C-alpha cells in the first residue's frame, strides 16, 4: 500500500516542503524505541457507547485499566496494581468489565494471576478464577493482543444481561461448561456434552452448539429444545472437518473446505446435518480464517485475515461507517469497536499499517471528528519506517509460496544484506501487512527482511497446508531457501550476506537452514528455538501435545515412534556437527515452552565442533516484563551479531 505522507492529514502534519534545506541523515532510531513496553495497548467501546475501556501504562511501568467517558472526556482508573499488569479485558455489560492480570509480584495488592471483574466506577471488585496461561518465553513481546478477551467473539454472542461469562470449570476428574456470575461468583452447570472444549452462544445467551473431543474425533452437538443432538463427527484433519462459527436466528454458520482448496464460510442445514453448498464468504487464494461481528441480536459482519485484516460488513450502516473511517484514514487497517447496543454517535478505531503501530481513536459519526486516545509507540517517526508488501514466489517444485518483503526506507534498495525471519509456530502465518517491531528494527539497520509462509502454514488453502505434512527440515526447508533465490533474482539480496533467524519453530528452521543450505545462509540466530522435533511431544511445547492436539500434531509433524528415523534426520541436535557458520543462541532459564536444558544441550554439542557459537542466558523476572530488558538486550546482541557477519548497509547506533 502507498500512502500520502504515510498517514491521514486529519492526524499528522506532513514534513516541511521538500524545497527547504535537508539536514544530515539522522542517526538510526534507538533500539528501545522498537521494543519498549507500549504506551497504550488496547481500547474497547462499552456496549452502550458511553464509555471506552483503555489499557495504558502507569507512571511505574505497569499496564492499568482506565475508563473514559465519551460525553465528558473524564477518565477514571479502575484497575491499577503496583505488582501486576492488566492483560485482557472485556465489557460484560454497560457497567461491568472482566479483566485478567499477569506478571504478578506476590508482594503487592493483587494475589495471583487470574480473572477478575470490576464496575466501570471501580466498585464491586470480584476475583473470578485463576487463569492458566500458556508458557512464555523470555523474548516474548509484551503486546500480545488488541485488548479484548479472546473468548468474547470466539463463542458467538455475549450474555451481557446476566453480567456473566461462560467458562470451563475444572475438577480433578472432569471439566464442565458453567455460567460464571461475575458478582456472586456462582457457577451454574450448563449440562453440555462431556469433554466439550468449544461452544457457541445464541443471542438469548444460551449455549446452542458444543464441540467435544471423543478419542480422535471432534463431535459436534446442537441443542434442540432441552436435548443435545449430535450433528457431525470427524477427525479434525479430515476433508469433512469444519469449525462452527456462529449460531444466530436458527442458522449455524461454519468454516469448511467442503471439497474446495480454500476454506469458506457456509450455512449448515441442521435438519439434514449437511453443509449448504453455496458459500456465504469466500476469498480466492486465502482461507476464510476469522470471526463474526455481531450486535446484541444480529449478524453484522465478518473479520478475516487476507493479505492483512479485512472486514466484510453485511449491515449497510456499518459498511457506510467503515467507508467514512477509511476515507479519513486511507491506506490503513481500521478496525471498529462499535458497542452492540450503541446509543451514542461514537465508535472506537484501532488503526495501524505496515509503517505505523496501533493508534486508538474515538470517532464521532455525526460530526465526523476524530479524537486520538493513544498509541503503542507514539514517538516512532513513521516517515523513517519501511514499507512491506506481500508476494508469491515459485518453490522448486512449482508451488507458489506466499511471503512478505520489507525493504529498508533509507539507503540502497538493491544487493542488500538480508535476514530471513521465521515465525514461532510452523503452522501459523509468519507474515502479515501490518506493524511488526522486529521487522522494522531490522529494516532500520539496513537489512532486507523476508518472511516466507512455506507449505504447512494455515491460511492459504488445503493444498498448501497438507503439502507440509511431515516435511519439517525437508520440503518446508526448501521453500525457505527458495525465497532467498527469488530475492537474489529480483536484485534485492546480496547472496553473500544472508542470515536466517527465529524463535520456537523459527529457531529450528534457522539451524536446519544452516545444515541443509550452507551455501545460502551465512549465519543463523535461534532464541528459545526447538532443537529436536521429539521434544515437542516430550515437553508439551506450548500445550500442543495435549490430548486434543495430539492428532493434529502427529499429522503435521510426524509420529515420534513411527517416524523416529526421520526425526533424527531433520534434528538440529543430531546434526550439530554439520553446522560450521556463525551461530547466536539465546535461552531463558525459566522458559517452559522450550526448556533451557534443551538449548544448553544443543549449545554444548554445537560448540564442540563450531568455534563461532555465541551463547546468551536470560533469567526472566517481573521487573524484566515491565521493562522488556531481556528482549531489548537480545536484540542488541542480534544487531551486533548481524553487523559482524553479514554487515549492515548503514551504520547502526
XYZ file of C-alpha atoms in Angstrom:
653
model
C 0.000 0.000 0.000
C 1.175 3.508 -0.819
C 0.256 6.372 1.495
C 0.370 10.125 1.148
C 2.723 11.314 3.873
C 2.073 7.793 5.200
C -0.865 8.890 7.279
C -4.144 10.757 7.211
C -3.939 14.540 7.135
C -6.553 14.598 9.891
C -3.998 13.330 12.387
C -0.440 14.074 11.370
C 1.002 17.091 9.648
C 3.374 16.091 6.863
C 7.002 17.110 6.721
C 8.018 20.609 5.663
C 8.215 21.318 1.942
C 10.937 19.451 0.121
C 12.358 22.771 -1.062
C 13.642 23.514 2.430
C 17.179 22.614 3.363
C 17.611 18.948 4.277
C 19.609 18.129 7.385
C 22.203 15.400 7.553
C 20.934 11.821 7.657
C 19.622 11.257 11.204
C 21.004 8.502 13.387
C 19.019 5.241 13.486
C 16.182 5.040 15.991
C 17.348 3.770 19.369
C 16.585 0.093 19.877
C 14.402 0.831 22.915
C 12.030 2.748 20.640
C 11.022 -0.507 18.959
C 10.960 -2.909 21.881
C 9.935 -0.978 24.982
C 6.524 -1.574 26.518
C 3.641 0.042 24.571
C 2.202 3.251 25.993
C -1.349 2.157 25.097
C -2.184 -1.379 24.038
C -5.939 -1.677 23.740
C -9.235 0.229 23.657
C -12.821 -1.039 23.565
C -16.160 0.782 23.478
C -18.824 -0.110 26.038
C -21.996 -1.782 24.705
C -23.992 1.465 25.060
C -21.204 3.626 23.578
C -20.879 5.974 26.564
C -17.506 4.721 27.829
C -14.173 3.482 26.486
C -12.032 0.990 28.370
C -8.336 1.579 27.688
C -5.243 -0.399 28.667
C -2.479 2.130 29.242
C 0.844 2.318 31.029
C 1.124 3.814 34.507
C 3.959 6.014 35.749
C 5.622 2.987 37.347
C 5.567 0.957 34.134
C 2.546 -1.246 34.813
C -0.370 -1.832 32.430
C -3.544 -0.437 34.001
C -7.229 -0.190 33.017
C -8.718 3.288 32.525
C -12.327 4.220 31.694
C -13.052 7.287 29.520
C -16.489 8.942 29.497
C -17.195 9.690 25.816
C -19.516 12.597 26.690
C -17.430 14.435 29.307
C -13.940 13.082 28.424
C -13.394 12.398 32.124
C -11.135 9.454 32.910
C -11.105 7.061 35.855
C -8.569 4.368 36.702
C -10.460 1.208 37.732
C -7.642 -1.365 37.875
C -4.142 -0.245 38.824
C -1.823 -2.639 40.629
C 1.760 -1.903 41.530
C 2.510 -5.625 41.470
C 0.643 -6.827 38.348
C -0.255 -5.956 34.750
C -3.681 -5.896 33.135
C -3.640 -8.278 30.176
C -7.022 -8.941 28.516
C -10.212 -7.002 29.236
C -13.817 -7.226 28.092
C -17.117 -5.423 28.700
C -19.586 -7.697 30.487
C -22.355 -5.053 30.418
C -22.698 -1.277 30.215
C -21.478 -1.074 33.815
C -19.125 -4.010 34.327
C -15.865 -5.396 32.907
C -13.802 -8.564 33.245
C -10.029 -8.489 33.047
C -7.060 -10.756 33.608
C -3.742 -9.943 35.263
C -0.250 -11.312 34.609
C 3.355 -10.616 35.657
C 2.386 -10.732 39.304
C 4.828 -9.853 42.059
C 3.240 -11.554 45.059
C 4.358 -8.843 47.489
C 1.681 -6.421 46.286
C -2.047 -5.821 46.287
C -3.269 -8.417 43.799
C -2.791 -12.008 44.890
C -2.084 -14.091 41.794
C -2.548 -14.255 38.030
C -6.228 -14.682 37.347
C -9.514 -13.375 36.035
C -11.324 -10.558 37.863
C -14.362 -8.306 37.424
C -14.995 -4.678 38.367
C -17.625 -1.992 37.750
C -16.707 0.893 35.475
C -16.607 3.209 38.519
C -14.086 0.939 40.234
C -16.595 -0.645 42.614
C -17.625 -4.231 43.333
C -14.251 -5.782 42.597
C -14.521 -9.598 42.388
C -11.919 -12.341 41.904
C -13.378 -14.876 39.464
C -10.938 -17.671 38.713
C -7.264 -18.426 38.474
C -6.010 -18.078 34.917
C -3.992 -20.836 33.305
C -1.560 -19.165 30.925
C 0.437 -20.684 28.087
C 4.141 -20.756 28.919
C 6.043 -17.620 27.933
C 9.496 -17.163 26.503
C 11.906 -14.581 27.875
C 11.832 -12.807 24.496
C 8.057 -12.605 24.033
C 6.590 -9.243 23.199
C 4.518 -7.603 25.916
C 1.877 -6.639 23.346
C 0.144 -9.907 22.527
C -3.318 -8.715 21.545
C -5.517 -5.709 20.928
C -7.168 -5.666 24.294
C -10.190 -7.971 24.453
C -10.650 -11.397 25.942
C -10.095 -13.958 23.214
C -13.230 -15.889 24.097
C -15.582 -12.927 23.661
C -16.073 -13.234 19.904
C -14.965 -16.831 19.576
C -18.124 -18.171 21.229
C -20.735 -16.119 19.399
C -22.930 -13.713 21.370
C -22.177 -12.419 24.854
C -24.526 -12.966 27.818
C -24.327 -9.284 28.805
C -27.725 -9.130 30.535
C -26.544 -11.524 33.217
C -23.102 -9.864 33.622
C -21.823 -13.409 33.371
C -19.293 -15.431 31.422
C -19.245 -18.977 30.150
C -16.158 -20.889 31.209
C -14.800 -24.397 31.672
C -14.766 -25.377 35.334
C -12.054 -27.927 36.041
C -12.124 -30.618 38.695
C -9.675 -33.458 39.216
C -11.855 -35.935 37.334
C -13.718 -33.774 34.803
C -14.301 -30.472 33.043
C -17.715 -28.844 32.755
C -19.153 -25.835 30.956
C -20.611 -23.403 33.514
C -22.153 -19.931 33.561
C -19.997 -17.826 35.878
C -21.832 -14.980 37.633
C -19.279 -12.184 37.993
C -20.992 -10.587 41.001
C -21.768 -13.625 43.144
C -19.051 -15.971 41.787
C -21.739 -18.654 41.474
C -21.298 -21.309 38.789
C -24.344 -22.778 37.048
C -23.695 -26.055 35.148
C -24.843 -25.939 31.529
C -25.234 -29.703 31.056
C -23.089 -29.575 27.921
C -21.873 -32.864 26.405
C -18.928 -34.461 28.186
C -15.461 -33.317 27.043
C -16.800 -30.132 25.435
C -13.991 -27.724 24.545
C -15.763 -25.225 22.273
C -19.284 -23.775 22.327
C -21.476 -21.152 20.655
C -23.937 -18.876 22.477
C -27.106 -17.587 20.808
C -28.469 -14.036 21.079
C -30.529 -15.018 24.160
C -27.361 -16.026 25.989
C -27.889 -19.797 25.829
C -25.391 -22.424 24.616
C -26.684 -23.936 21.350
C -23.643 -25.604 19.766
C -20.986 -27.686 21.535
C -17.870 -29.386 20.174
C -16.477 -32.261 22.230
C -13.382 -34.390 21.748
C -14.076 -38.131 21.789
C -10.984 -40.249 21.166
C -9.517 -38.839 17.929
C -12.686 -37.160 16.685
C -14.400 -33.833 17.128
C -18.107 -34.408 17.782
C -20.496 -31.501 17.137
C -23.769 -31.221 19.068
C -26.804 -28.972 18.574
C -29.109 -28.145 21.477
C -32.583 -28.808 20.104
C -35.051 -27.888 22.841
C -33.717 -29.345 26.078
C -31.630 -32.065 24.469
C -28.204 -32.086 22.828
C -28.306 -33.809 19.433
C -25.178 -34.968 17.606
C -24.977 -33.468 14.117
C -21.454 -34.389 12.979
C -18.305 -36.298 13.922
C -14.967 -36.185 12.134
C -11.225 -36.246 12.533
C -10.016 -32.616 12.823
C -7.545 -33.243 9.961
C -10.058 -34.892 7.613
C -11.584 -33.242 4.497
C -15.003 -33.378 6.221
C -13.877 -31.296 9.209
C -15.494 -27.929 9.890
C -15.371 -25.192 12.529
C -18.666 -23.893 13.994
C -18.511 -20.069 13.973
C -21.897 -18.585 14.907
C -25.453 -19.623 15.728
C -27.985 -16.863 15.018
C -31.699 -16.808 14.093
C -31.766 -20.604 13.946
C -28.870 -20.732 11.485
C -25.469 -22.300 12.097
C -22.530 -20.767 10.243
C -19.386 -22.832 9.815
C -15.978 -22.623 8.154
C -15.116 -25.621 5.960
C -13.283 -26.694 2.809
C -16.338 -28.583 1.515
C -14.375 -30.089 -1.373
C -12.617 -26.842 -2.346
C -8.975 -25.890 -1.861
C -9.641 -22.771 0.219
C -11.959 -22.816 3.200
C -15.090 -20.666 3.007
C -17.923 -19.725 5.351
C -21.102 -21.766 4.820
C -24.517 -22.261 6.362
C -25.178 -25.667 7.888
C -28.524 -27.436 7.469
C -29.448 -28.610 10.972
C -32.286 -30.806 9.677
C -30.246 -32.668 7.076
C -26.958 -32.453 9.037
C -25.220 -31.223 5.897
C -23.393 -28.170 4.550
C -25.466 -25.918 2.284
C -23.258 -25.783 -0.861
C -23.336 -22.054 -1.699
C -20.649 -20.231 0.363
C -21.513 -17.089 2.309
C -17.940 -15.758 2.262
C -15.011 -16.923 0.169
C -11.621 -15.397 -0.597
C -9.691 -16.842 -3.569
C -6.099 -17.562 -2.588
C -6.858 -17.492 1.136
C -8.736 -19.477 3.747
C -11.507 -17.538 5.459
C -9.897 -17.641 8.902
C -11.661 -15.107 11.091
C -14.697 -14.407 13.279
C -18.173 -12.952 13.004
C -19.023 -9.498 14.336
C -22.422 -9.173 15.987
C -24.511 -6.743 17.989
C -26.985 -7.864 20.645
C -29.157 -9.810 18.236
C -27.865 -9.572 14.685
C -25.040 -10.678 12.449
C -23.188 -7.542 11.287
C -20.022 -8.653 9.546
C -17.023 -10.942 9.379
C -13.375 -10.065 10.039
C -10.809 -12.250 8.309
C -7.119 -12.268 7.503
C -6.205 -11.958 3.843
C -3.068 -10.009 2.929
C -3.982 -8.106 6.075
C -7.029 -7.935 8.340
C -10.185 -7.237 6.326
C -13.767 -6.722 7.485
C -16.743 -7.724 5.341
C -19.856 -5.884 6.564
C -23.348 -7.240 5.851
C -25.013 -4.382 7.728
C -25.349 -1.346 5.423
C -24.867 1.193 8.228
C -21.641 -0.445 9.403
C -20.472 -0.707 5.794
C -21.050 3.026 5.317
C -19.341 3.809 8.622
C -16.296 1.760 7.603
C -16.127 3.658 4.315
C -16.198 7.002 6.144
C -13.415 5.928 8.515
C -11.265 4.503 5.714
C -11.618 7.783 3.811
C -10.303 9.674 6.849
C -7.517 7.146 7.471
C -6.521 5.905 3.999
C -4.074 3.106 3.366
C -4.540 1.610 6.830
C -6.346 -1.194 8.604
C -9.144 0.434 10.640
C -10.918 -1.993 12.969
C -14.069 -0.677 14.634
C -15.273 -1.192 18.205
C -18.893 -0.137 17.958
C -20.896 -1.138 21.066
C -23.548 -3.789 20.495
C -26.460 -1.504 21.531
C -24.789 1.840 20.990
C -26.942 4.868 21.861
C -24.218 7.422 21.032
C -22.551 8.572 17.795
C -19.182 7.210 18.970
C -17.082 4.284 17.789
C -13.513 3.372 18.693
C -10.978 2.737 15.929
C -7.873 0.580 16.211
C -5.828 1.825 13.264
C -2.485 0.545 12.008
C -0.364 -0.072 8.920
C 2.963 -1.582 7.960
C 4.777 1.626 8.971
C 2.585 2.672 11.917
C 1.957 0.748 15.113
C -1.541 0.700 16.623
C -3.263 4.034 17.215
C -6.584 4.189 19.092
C -9.107 6.889 18.177
C -12.600 7.955 19.187
C -14.741 8.834 16.158
C -17.993 10.810 16.204
C -20.179 9.598 13.335
C -22.260 12.780 13.361
C -19.534 15.431 13.489
C -17.042 13.268 11.528
C -14.353 14.224 14.043
C -11.530 12.084 15.374
C -10.019 12.196 18.846
C -6.727 10.413 19.404
C -6.869 8.299 22.570
C -3.340 6.939 22.474
C -0.813 4.807 20.604
C 1.504 1.887 21.219
C 4.671 3.701 20.108
C 3.784 7.391 19.706
C 7.398 8.539 19.497
C 8.370 6.474 16.427
C 8.663 8.508 13.217
C 6.574 6.724 10.585
C 8.440 8.574 7.829
C 11.501 6.501 8.733
C 9.763 3.135 8.799
C 9.952 0.598 5.959
C 7.034 -0.461 3.762
C 6.026 -4.118 3.459
C 4.382 -5.972 0.589
C 3.131 -9.495 0.045
C 4.424 -11.559 -2.863
C 4.176 -15.159 -4.014
C 7.317 -16.837 -5.291
C 7.844 -20.192 -7.036
C 9.239 -23.056 -4.993
C 11.496 -25.533 -6.784
C 8.554 -27.892 -7.392
C 6.419 -25.078 -8.826
C 4.206 -24.428 -5.790
C 3.515 -20.737 -5.209
C 4.672 -19.708 -1.728
C 3.435 -16.515 -0.004
C 5.960 -14.193 1.623
C 6.237 -10.659 2.983
C 9.102 -8.450 1.852
C 10.269 -5.368 3.751
C 12.838 -3.107 2.064
C 14.663 -0.522 4.231
C 13.326 3.002 3.857
C 16.781 4.606 3.859
C 19.821 3.629 1.864
C 20.139 1.417 -1.212
C 17.344 -0.834 -2.480
C 19.486 -3.446 -4.244
C 22.082 -6.050 -3.203
C 21.108 -5.739 0.434
C 22.163 -7.810 3.399
C 19.132 -9.956 4.160
C 17.510 -11.561 7.181
C 15.044 -14.403 6.667
C 12.830 -14.107 9.755
C 10.800 -17.200 10.617
C 7.735 -17.451 12.850
C 7.398 -19.196 16.186
C 4.861 -21.821 15.054
C 5.318 -23.510 11.703
C 1.579 -23.945 11.039
C 0.688 -20.322 11.840
C 1.127 -17.461 9.389
C 4.540 -15.860 9.644
C 3.753 -12.605 7.898
C 1.025 -10.002 7.578
C 0.705 -6.498 6.198
C 0.849 -4.638 9.462
C 3.173 -3.372 12.147
C 5.977 -5.666 13.332
C 8.584 -4.249 15.693
C 11.241 -6.877 14.897
C 10.883 -6.331 11.156
C 11.006 -2.554 11.464
C 14.049 -2.694 13.727
C 15.968 -4.860 11.252
C 14.935 -2.628 8.347
C 16.036 0.474 10.282
C 19.510 -1.086 10.442
C 19.624 -1.536 6.677
C 18.525 -5.161 6.330
C 16.049 -6.501 3.816
C 13.607 -8.730 5.716
C 11.967 -11.787 4.144
C 9.144 -13.612 5.955
C 8.040 -16.671 3.965
C 4.944 -18.749 4.727
C 6.169 -22.139 3.492
C 3.997 -25.175 2.870
C 2.336 -26.433 6.032
C 1.134 -22.977 7.081
C -2.607 -22.446 7.561
C -4.454 -19.700 5.743
C -3.540 -20.342 2.096
C -5.643 -23.357 1.214
C -5.734 -27.057 1.954
C -3.124 -27.947 -0.693
C -0.624 -25.531 0.802
C -1.237 -26.805 4.317
C -1.189 -30.514 3.522
C 1.945 -30.233 1.384
C 3.817 -29.531 4.614
C 2.773 -32.766 6.350
C 5.871 -34.398 7.857
C 8.103 -32.016 5.899
C 9.918 -30.268 8.730
C 13.518 -29.984 7.644
C 12.646 -31.209 4.150
C 10.352 -29.556 1.573
C 9.443 -26.823 4.044
C 13.126 -26.017 4.361
C 13.438 -25.937 0.566
C 10.670 -23.313 0.437
C 12.592 -21.169 2.915
C 15.789 -21.367 0.844
C 13.828 -20.617 -2.326
C 12.633 -17.236 -1.051
C 16.290 -16.189 -0.959
C 16.737 -17.420 -4.529
C 13.739 -15.313 -5.592
C 15.062 -12.232 -3.807
C 18.501 -12.609 -5.387
C 16.895 -12.885 -8.832
C 14.978 -9.660 -8.168
C 18.220 -7.922 -7.271
C 17.166 -7.210 -3.673
C 19.506 -9.595 -1.867
C 23.274 -9.844 -1.838
C 23.675 -13.654 -1.908
C 26.894 -13.415 0.096
C 25.109 -11.731 3.036
C 22.083 -13.748 4.169
C 21.232 -14.784 7.738
C 18.259 -16.806 8.999
C 16.667 -16.199 12.397
C 13.696 -17.073 14.568
C 12.211 -18.307 17.829
C 10.489 -21.638 18.555
C 9.976 -23.278 15.182
C 11.794 -20.301 13.653
C 14.894 -21.221 15.647
C 14.584 -24.797 14.429
C 14.279 -23.601 10.809
C 17.314 -21.355 11.271
C 19.509 -24.237 12.410
C 18.186 -26.597 9.719
C 18.824 -23.876 7.152
C 22.482 -23.843 8.145
C 22.582 -27.654 7.906
C 20.745 -28.118 4.605
C 21.687 -24.949 2.730
C 25.118 -23.735 3.886
C 25.648 -22.040 0.518
C 22.526 -19.905 1.118
C 22.738 -18.969 4.795
C 25.944 -17.439 6.125
C 24.804 -17.322 9.761
C 21.911 -18.309 11.988
C 20.134 -16.973 15.090
C 17.872 -19.000 17.393
C 16.236 -17.759 20.578
C 14.121 -20.243 22.521
C 14.403 -22.396 19.420
C 13.309 -26.023 19.122
C 16.408 -28.221 18.887
C 14.753 -31.586 18.243
C 11.265 -32.442 16.927
C 10.649 -35.134 19.509
C 10.980 -32.550 22.281
C 7.566 -31.137 21.358
C 5.956 -34.425 22.318
C 8.089 -34.962 25.417
C 7.858 -31.423 26.802
C 4.297 -30.480 25.753
C 5.626 -27.480 23.830
C 3.115 -24.635 24.242
C 0.414 -27.135 25.126
C 0.473 -28.712 21.672
C 0.877 -32.264 22.896
C -2.298 -32.015 24.964
C -4.975 -34.588 24.259
C -6.920 -32.520 21.710
C -3.791 -31.529 19.784
C -2.070 -34.901 19.543
C -3.837 -35.968 16.340
C -3.141 -32.663 14.596
C 0.472 -32.548 15.766
C 1.230 -36.058 14.559
C -0.407 -35.347 11.193
C 1.566 -32.148 10.683
C 4.939 -33.120 12.120
C 5.052 -36.908 12.428
C 4.840 -39.709 14.935
C 7.759 -39.840 17.413
C 7.816 -43.653 17.216
C 6.864 -44.439 13.623
C 8.898 -41.534 12.209
C 11.827 -41.737 14.627
C 14.411 -42.169 11.843
C 13.104 -39.111 10.003
C 13.053 -37.106 13.243
C 16.767 -37.832 13.692
C 17.482 -36.964 10.058
C 15.975 -33.485 10.450
C 17.074 -32.814 14.029
C 19.463 -29.883 14.626
C 20.634 -31.648 17.776
C 21.543 -34.833 15.908
C 23.199 -32.900 13.058
C 25.008 -30.227 15.057
C 28.401 -31.247 13.659
C 27.257 -30.170 10.176
C 26.859 -26.529 11.241
C 30.012 -24.507 10.582
C 28.591 -20.993 10.137
C 28.446 -18.424 12.960
C 25.512 -19.041 15.315
C 23.841 -16.974 18.044
C 21.815 -18.966 20.593
C 19.704 -17.479 23.412
C 17.588 -19.305 26.010
C 15.753 -18.343 29.184
C 16.353 -20.248 32.410
C 12.674 -20.158 33.363
C 11.240 -20.854 29.904
C 8.735 -23.687 29.747
C 7.910 -23.625 26.051
C 11.433 -24.749 25.118
C 13.396 -25.811 28.168
C 16.691 -24.166 28.999
C 18.285 -27.601 29.387
C 17.406 -28.457 25.780
C 19.032 -25.281 24.498
C 22.102 -25.833 26.649
C 22.471 -29.407 25.416
C 22.383 -28.188 21.815
C 24.895 -25.428 22.540
C 27.344 -27.842 24.163
C 27.140 -30.249 21.239
C 27.379 -27.477 18.643
C 30.259 -25.600 20.277
C 32.319 -28.800 20.441
C 32.845 -28.587 16.661
C 31.997 -24.953 15.878
C 34.090 -22.156 17.454
C 31.743 -19.480 16.073
C 28.883 -20.082 18.501
C 27.681 -17.333 20.835
C 25.563 -18.260 23.860
C 23.194 -15.984 25.790
C 21.389 -16.867 29.015
C 18.420 -14.934 30.408
C 16.520 -15.072 33.686
C 13.044 -13.554 33.279
C 11.543 -11.658 36.195
C 8.587 -9.436 36.980
C 10.873 -6.430 36.611
C 12.031 -7.635 33.203
C 8.453 -7.961 31.934
C 7.911 -4.339 32.990
C 10.995 -3.009 31.245
C 11.335 -5.578 28.427
C 15.030 -5.532 29.385
C 15.747 -9.097 28.271
C 14.110 -8.596 24.907
C 15.962 -5.342 24.326
C 19.259 -6.920 25.340
C 18.657 -9.875 22.996
C 18.088 -7.577 20.036
C 21.188 -5.570 20.876
C 23.159 -8.804 20.581
C 21.327 -9.703 17.365
C 22.221 -6.304 15.915
C 25.889 -6.756 16.782
C 25.931 -10.365 15.521
C 24.414 -9.406 12.169
C 26.800 -6.477 11.855
C 29.793 -8.753 12.288
C 28.614 -11.491 9.966
C 26.628 -10.007 7.091
C 27.220 -6.298 7.673
C 24.642 -3.522 7.663
C 24.318 -1.219 4.687
C 24.120 1.780 7.005
C 25.817 2.481 10.346
C 23.995 1.303 13.442
C 23.905 3.020 16.802
